[in-house]
Amino acid sequence: MPRDKSINYVELPASDFAAVEAFYSSVFGWTFSSYGPEYHAFNDGVFNGGFFKSDLRSRQDQGAALIVLFAKNLEDTRDRVTAQQGEICKGIFSFPGGRRFHFFDPHGNELAVWSDAS
């Protein structure tokens, strides 16, 4: 049962499901379920979401909310993102409580990854 009044699901646009599935499976270990040619759902082991068929992009400079993932090893995750055709759009920087970077996935959606300051 989902926790009351919590974020429960997130959806992102994608035009090439095979490319985003290969990227997120390889870099972050997500699993996917196809619901036909217009929608593919994902699970990261805890959280669920999906990709809907669209040429739109989810980016902060266009007013989109930023989805921030967590990784224990920030540099390793950054390297995995670039090895799988992700593009770093903001290199690693510090903020109160940690460090993070932003990237574009193969579709062009902007997400971020953060880690503890240590």
Short mmCIF file of N, CA and C in Angstrom, two decimals:
data_model
loop_
_atom_site.label_atom_id
_atom_site.label_comp_id
_atom_site.label_asym_id
_atom_site.label_seq_id
_atom_site.Cartn_x
_atom_site.Cartn_y
_atom_site.Cartn_z
N MET A 1 0.85 -1.17 0.00
CA MET A 1 0.00 0.00 0.00
C MET A 1 0.89 1.23 0.00
N PRO A 2 0.68 2.14 -0.92
CA PRO A 2 1.47 3.38 -0.95
C PRO A 2 1.28 4.20 0.32
N ARG A 3 2.33 4.93 0.68
CA ARG A 3 2.26 5.82 1.83
C ARG A 3 1.36 7.00 1.50
N ASP A 4 0.48 7.36 2.41
CA ASP A 4 -0.48 8.44 2.21
C ASP A 4 0.23 9.77 1.94
N LYS A 5 -0.24 10.49 0.94
CA LYS A 5 0.22 11.83 0.60
C LYS A 5 1.70 11.88 0.23
N SER A 6 2.20 10.84 -0.38
CA SER A 6 3.60 10.79 -0.81
C SER A 6 3.67 10.73 -2.34
N ILE A 7 4.82 11.09 -2.87
CA ILE A 7 5.01 10.91 -4.31
C ILE A 7 5.01 9.42 -4.58
N ASN A 8 4.19 9.01 -5.54
CA ASN A 8 3.97 7.59 -5.75
C ASN A 8 4.42 7.10 -7.11
N TYR A 9 4.52 7.99 -8.09
CA TYR A 9 4.79 7.55 -9.45
C TYR A 9 5.30 8.76 -10.23
N VAL A 10 6.13 8.54 -11.21
CA VAL A 10 6.62 9.63 -12.05
C VAL A 10 6.60 9.15 -13.51
N GLU A 11 6.28 10.06 -14.43
CA GLU A 11 6.25 9.72 -15.85
C GLU A 11 7.13 10.69 -16.62
N LEU A 12 7.85 10.15 -17.59
CA LEU A 12 8.75 10.92 -18.44
C LEU A 12 8.45 10.62 -19.91
N PRO A 13 8.73 11.57 -20.79
CA PRO A 13 8.55 11.33 -22.22
C PRO A 13 9.72 10.53 -22.80
N ALA A 14 9.45 9.80 -23.87
CA ALA A 14 10.49 9.09 -24.62
C ALA A 14 9.96 8.74 -25.99
N SER A 15 10.79 8.88 -26.99
CA SER A 15 10.38 8.49 -28.35
C SER A 15 10.97 7.14 -28.74
N ASP A 16 12.05 6.73 -28.08
CA ASP A 16 12.72 5.46 -28.38
C ASP A 16 12.82 4.66 -27.09
N PHE A 17 11.82 3.81 -26.87
CA PHE A 17 11.78 3.02 -25.64
C PHE A 17 13.00 2.11 -25.50
N ALA A 18 13.45 1.53 -26.59
CA ALA A 18 14.60 0.63 -26.52
C ALA A 18 15.83 1.36 -26.00
N ALA A 19 16.05 2.58 -26.44
CA ALA A 19 17.22 3.35 -26.02
C ALA A 19 17.15 3.72 -24.53
N VAL A 20 15.99 4.21 -24.07
CA VAL A 20 15.90 4.59 -22.66
C VAL A 20 15.93 3.36 -21.76
N GLU A 21 15.33 2.26 -22.20
CA GLU A 21 15.38 1.04 -21.40
C GLU A 21 16.80 0.51 -21.28
N ALA A 22 17.53 0.49 -22.38
CA ALA A 22 18.92 0.02 -22.34
C ALA A 22 19.75 0.91 -21.41
N PHE A 23 19.56 2.21 -21.50
CA PHE A 23 20.31 3.16 -20.67
C PHE A 23 20.01 2.95 -19.19
N TYR A 24 18.75 3.03 -18.79
CA TYR A 24 18.40 2.94 -17.37
C TYR A 24 18.64 1.54 -16.79
N SER A 25 18.47 0.52 -17.60
CA SER A 25 18.78 -0.85 -17.13
C SER A 25 20.26 -0.99 -16.85
N SER A 26 21.09 -0.52 -17.77
CA SER A 26 22.53 -0.67 -17.64
C SER A 26 23.12 0.20 -16.54
N VAL A 27 22.72 1.47 -16.49
CA VAL A 27 23.31 2.40 -15.53
C VAL A 27 22.73 2.24 -14.13
N PHE A 28 21.41 2.10 -14.02
CA PHE A 28 20.76 2.13 -12.72
C PHE A 28 20.09 0.82 -12.31
N GLY A 29 20.06 -0.18 -13.19
CA GLY A 29 19.49 -1.48 -12.84
C GLY A 29 17.97 -1.54 -12.85
N TRP A 30 17.33 -0.58 -13.53
CA TRP A 30 15.87 -0.57 -13.58
C TRP A 30 15.35 -1.72 -14.44
N THR A 31 14.15 -2.20 -14.12
CA THR A 31 13.47 -3.20 -14.93
C THR A 31 12.25 -2.53 -15.59
N PHE A 32 11.82 -3.09 -16.71
CA PHE A 32 10.76 -2.47 -17.51
C PHE A 32 9.67 -3.46 -17.86
N SER A 33 8.45 -2.93 -18.03
CA SER A 33 7.30 -3.69 -18.53
C SER A 33 6.66 -2.87 -19.63
N SER A 34 6.40 -3.51 -20.75
CA SER A 34 5.78 -2.83 -21.88
C SER A 34 4.26 -2.91 -21.77
N TYR A 35 3.62 -1.78 -22.02
CA TYR A 35 2.17 -1.72 -22.07
C TYR A 35 1.75 -1.24 -23.46
N GLY A 36 2.41 -1.80 -24.45
CA GLY A 36 2.10 -1.46 -25.83
C GLY A 36 3.04 -0.41 -26.39
N PRO A 37 2.75 0.06 -27.59
CA PRO A 37 3.66 0.97 -28.29
C PRO A 37 3.67 2.40 -27.74
N GLU A 38 2.78 2.72 -26.80
CA GLU A 38 2.69 4.10 -26.30
C GLU A 38 3.18 4.27 -24.86
N TYR A 39 3.47 3.15 -24.14
CA TYR A 39 3.81 3.28 -22.73
C TYR A 39 4.65 2.11 -22.23
N HIS A 40 5.72 2.43 -21.52
CA HIS A 40 6.55 1.42 -20.86
C HIS A 40 6.77 1.86 -19.42
N ALA A 41 6.51 0.97 -18.48
CA ALA A 41 6.68 1.26 -17.06
C ALA A 41 8.05 0.77 -16.58
N PHE A 42 8.55 1.37 -15.50
CA PHE A 42 9.82 0.94 -14.92
C PHE A 42 9.68 0.76 -13.42
N ASN A 43 10.61 0.00 -12.87
CA ASN A 43 10.74 -0.15 -11.43
C ASN A 43 12.23 -0.10 -11.12
N ASP A 44 12.59 0.71 -10.12
CA ASP A 44 14.01 0.82 -9.74
C ASP A 44 14.36 -0.08 -8.56
N GLY A 45 13.47 -0.97 -8.19
CA GLY A 45 13.65 -1.83 -7.04
C GLY A 45 12.79 -1.40 -5.87
N VAL A 46 12.39 -0.13 -5.87
CA VAL A 46 11.52 0.42 -4.82
C VAL A 46 10.43 1.28 -5.44
N PHE A 47 10.80 2.13 -6.36
CA PHE A 47 9.91 3.15 -6.92
C PHE A 47 9.46 2.76 -8.32
N ASN A 48 8.23 3.11 -8.68
CA ASN A 48 7.68 2.84 -10.00
C ASN A 48 7.48 4.12 -10.79
N GLY A 49 7.54 4.00 -12.09
CA GLY A 49 7.26 5.12 -12.98
C GLY A 49 7.07 4.61 -14.38
N GLY A 50 7.08 5.51 -15.33
CA GLY A 50 6.89 5.08 -16.70
C GLY A 50 7.38 6.11 -17.70
N PHE A 51 7.47 5.67 -18.94
CA PHE A 51 7.81 6.51 -20.08
C PHE A 51 6.64 6.45 -21.05
N PHE A 52 6.15 7.63 -21.45
CA PHE A 52 5.07 7.70 -22.42
C PHE A 52 5.65 8.17 -23.76
N LYS A 53 5.06 7.71 -24.84
CA LYS A 53 5.54 8.02 -26.18
C LYS A 53 5.36 9.50 -26.47
N SER A 54 6.47 10.21 -26.70
CA SER A 54 6.42 11.64 -26.97
C SER A 54 7.77 12.13 -27.45
N ASP A 55 7.76 13.18 -28.26
CA ASP A 55 8.99 13.85 -28.66
C ASP A 55 9.37 14.97 -27.70
N LEU A 56 8.53 15.27 -26.70
CA LEU A 56 8.83 16.30 -25.71
C LEU A 56 10.01 15.87 -24.85
N ARG A 57 10.63 16.84 -24.16
CA ARG A 57 11.75 16.57 -23.25
C ARG A 57 11.40 17.16 -21.88
N SER A 58 11.81 16.49 -20.83
CA SER A 58 11.63 16.99 -19.47
C SER A 58 12.95 17.62 -19.03
N ARG A 59 12.98 18.97 -19.00
CA ARG A 59 14.20 19.69 -18.65
C ARG A 59 13.87 20.87 -17.75
N GLN A 60 14.78 21.16 -16.84
CA GLN A 60 14.59 22.27 -15.91
C GLN A 60 14.42 23.60 -16.64
N ASP A 61 15.20 23.83 -17.68
CA ASP A 61 15.13 25.13 -18.36
C ASP A 61 13.81 25.31 -19.11
N GLN A 62 13.01 24.25 -19.18
CA GLN A 62 11.69 24.34 -19.79
C GLN A 62 10.59 24.27 -18.73
N GLY A 63 10.99 24.37 -17.46
CA GLY A 63 10.03 24.40 -16.37
C GLY A 63 9.69 23.06 -15.76
N ALA A 64 10.35 22.00 -16.17
CA ALA A 64 10.05 20.66 -15.63
C ALA A 64 10.64 20.49 -14.24
N ALA A 65 10.01 19.66 -13.45
CA ALA A 65 10.57 19.28 -12.15
C ALA A 65 11.82 18.44 -12.39
N LEU A 66 12.79 18.55 -11.51
CA LEU A 66 14.01 17.77 -11.63
C LEU A 66 13.89 16.50 -10.79
N ILE A 67 14.08 15.37 -11.41
CA ILE A 67 14.11 14.09 -10.70
C ILE A 67 15.56 13.84 -10.29
N VAL A 68 15.77 13.61 -8.99
CA VAL A 68 17.12 13.44 -8.45
C VAL A 68 17.23 12.03 -7.90
N LEU A 69 18.19 11.28 -8.44
CA LEU A 69 18.47 9.91 -8.01
C LEU A 69 19.61 9.93 -7.00
N PHE A 70 19.76 8.87 -6.23
CA PHE A 70 20.86 8.75 -5.26
C PHE A 70 21.81 7.66 -5.71
N ALA A 71 23.11 7.90 -5.52
CA ALA A 71 24.14 6.88 -5.77
C ALA A 71 25.20 6.96 -4.69
N LYS A 72 25.65 5.84 -4.20
CA LYS A 72 26.71 5.82 -3.20
C LYS A 72 28.02 6.33 -3.79
N ASN A 73 28.31 5.96 -5.05
CA ASN A 73 29.55 6.36 -5.70
C ASN A 73 29.22 7.28 -6.87
N LEU A 74 29.36 8.56 -6.66
CA LEU A 74 28.96 9.56 -7.64
C LEU A 74 29.81 9.50 -8.91
N GLU A 75 31.11 9.38 -8.75
CA GLU A 75 32.00 9.35 -9.92
C GLU A 75 31.75 8.11 -10.78
N ASP A 76 31.59 6.97 -10.15
CA ASP A 76 31.32 5.75 -10.90
C ASP A 76 29.99 5.87 -11.66
N THR A 77 28.99 6.43 -11.02
CA THR A 77 27.69 6.59 -11.68
C THR A 77 27.80 7.57 -12.84
N ARG A 78 28.51 8.67 -12.66
CA ARG A 78 28.74 9.61 -13.76
C ARG A 78 29.41 8.91 -14.95
N ASP A 79 30.42 8.10 -14.66
CA ASP A 79 31.13 7.39 -15.72
C ASP A 79 30.23 6.39 -16.44
N ARG A 80 29.35 5.73 -15.70
CA ARG A 80 28.40 4.79 -16.30
C ARG A 80 27.39 5.52 -17.17
N VAL A 81 26.95 6.70 -16.73
CA VAL A 81 26.03 7.51 -17.53
C VAL A 81 26.66 7.84 -18.88
N THR A 82 27.90 8.32 -18.88
CA THR A 82 28.53 8.71 -20.14
C THR A 82 28.87 7.49 -21.00
N ALA A 83 29.22 6.37 -20.37
CA ALA A 83 29.53 5.16 -21.13
C ALA A 83 28.31 4.61 -21.86
N GLN A 84 27.10 4.94 -21.35
CA GLN A 84 25.86 4.45 -21.96
C GLN A 84 25.13 5.53 -22.76
N GLN A 85 25.89 6.50 -23.25
CA GLN A 85 25.36 7.55 -24.14
C GLN A 85 24.53 8.61 -23.45
N GLY A 86 24.66 8.74 -22.13
CA GLY A 86 24.08 9.88 -21.43
C GLY A 86 25.02 11.06 -21.58
N GLU A 87 24.50 12.25 -21.45
CA GLU A 87 25.32 13.46 -21.60
C GLU A 87 25.30 14.26 -20.30
N ILE A 88 26.46 14.53 -19.75
CA ILE A 88 26.55 15.34 -18.54
C ILE A 88 26.27 16.79 -18.92
N CYS A 89 25.26 17.39 -18.30
CA CYS A 89 24.94 18.80 -18.60
C CYS A 89 25.35 19.73 -17.47
N LYS A 90 25.61 19.21 -16.27
CA LYS A 90 26.19 19.96 -15.16
C LYS A 90 27.13 19.00 -14.44
N GLY A 91 28.41 19.30 -14.46
CA GLY A 91 29.39 18.44 -13.80
C GLY A 91 29.17 18.40 -12.30
N ILE A 92 29.92 17.54 -11.65
CA ILE A 92 29.78 17.35 -10.20
C ILE A 92 30.03 18.68 -9.48
N PHE A 93 29.11 19.02 -8.59
CA PHE A 93 29.25 20.22 -7.76
C PHE A 93 28.75 19.91 -6.36
N SER A 94 29.20 20.70 -5.40
CA SER A 94 28.80 20.53 -4.01
C SER A 94 27.60 21.40 -3.69
N PHE A 95 26.79 20.92 -2.77
CA PHE A 95 25.67 21.68 -2.22
C PHE A 95 25.58 21.28 -0.75
N PRO A 96 24.89 22.05 0.08
CA PRO A 96 24.82 21.68 1.51
C PRO A 96 24.30 20.25 1.68
N GLY A 97 25.13 19.38 2.22
CA GLY A 97 24.73 18.01 2.48
C GLY A 97 25.18 16.99 1.47
N GLY A 98 25.80 17.42 0.37
CA GLY A 98 26.24 16.43 -0.60
C GLY A 98 26.84 17.02 -1.85
N ARG A 99 26.89 16.18 -2.87
CA ARG A 99 27.40 16.56 -4.18
C ARG A 99 26.47 15.96 -5.22
N ARG A 100 26.41 16.55 -6.42
CA ARG A 100 25.56 15.98 -7.47
C ARG A 100 26.03 16.43 -8.84
N PHE A 101 25.47 15.76 -9.86
CA PHE A 101 25.63 16.16 -11.25
C PHE A 101 24.29 15.99 -11.94
N HIS A 102 24.13 16.67 -13.09
CA HIS A 102 22.92 16.54 -13.90
C HIS A 102 23.30 15.91 -15.22
N PHE A 103 22.37 15.17 -15.81
CA PHE A 103 22.62 14.54 -17.11
C PHE A 103 21.36 14.54 -17.95
N PHE A 104 21.57 14.39 -19.25
CA PHE A 104 20.49 14.14 -20.20
C PHE A 104 20.52 12.67 -20.54
N ASP A 105 19.37 11.99 -20.46
CA ASP A 105 19.30 10.59 -20.87
C ASP A 105 19.28 10.53 -22.41
N PRO A 106 19.27 9.34 -23.01
CA PRO A 106 19.32 9.26 -24.47
C PRO A 106 18.18 9.97 -25.19
N HIS A 107 17.06 10.20 -24.51
CA HIS A 107 15.95 10.94 -25.12
C HIS A 107 16.14 12.45 -24.99
N GLY A 108 16.93 12.88 -24.00
CA GLY A 108 17.14 14.30 -23.75
C GLY A 108 16.48 14.80 -22.49
N ASN A 109 15.91 13.90 -21.67
CA ASN A 109 15.35 14.29 -20.38
C ASN A 109 16.48 14.59 -19.40
N GLU A 110 16.32 15.63 -18.59
CA GLU A 110 17.33 15.99 -17.59
C GLU A 110 16.97 15.38 -16.24
N LEU A 111 17.93 14.65 -15.68
CA LEU A 111 17.82 14.13 -14.33
C LEU A 111 19.12 14.46 -13.60
N ALA A 112 19.16 14.22 -12.31
CA ALA A 112 20.37 14.47 -11.52
C ALA A 112 20.64 13.24 -10.64
N VAL A 113 21.88 13.15 -10.20
CA VAL A 113 22.29 12.10 -9.26
C VAL A 113 23.05 12.79 -8.14
N TRP A 114 22.71 12.47 -6.90
CA TRP A 114 23.42 13.04 -5.78
C TRP A 114 24.02 11.95 -4.91
N SER A 115 24.97 12.36 -4.07
CA SER A 115 25.60 11.47 -3.11
C SER A 115 25.93 12.27 -1.85
N ASP A 116 26.16 11.56 -0.76
CA ASP A 116 26.57 12.22 0.48
C ASP A 116 27.86 12.99 0.26
N ALA A 117 28.12 13.96 1.11
CA ALA A 117 29.31 14.80 0.99
C ALA A 117 30.60 14.01 1.18
N SER A 118 30.56 12.93 1.90
CA SER A 118 31.79 12.17 2.19
C SER A 118 32.29 11.38 1.01
#
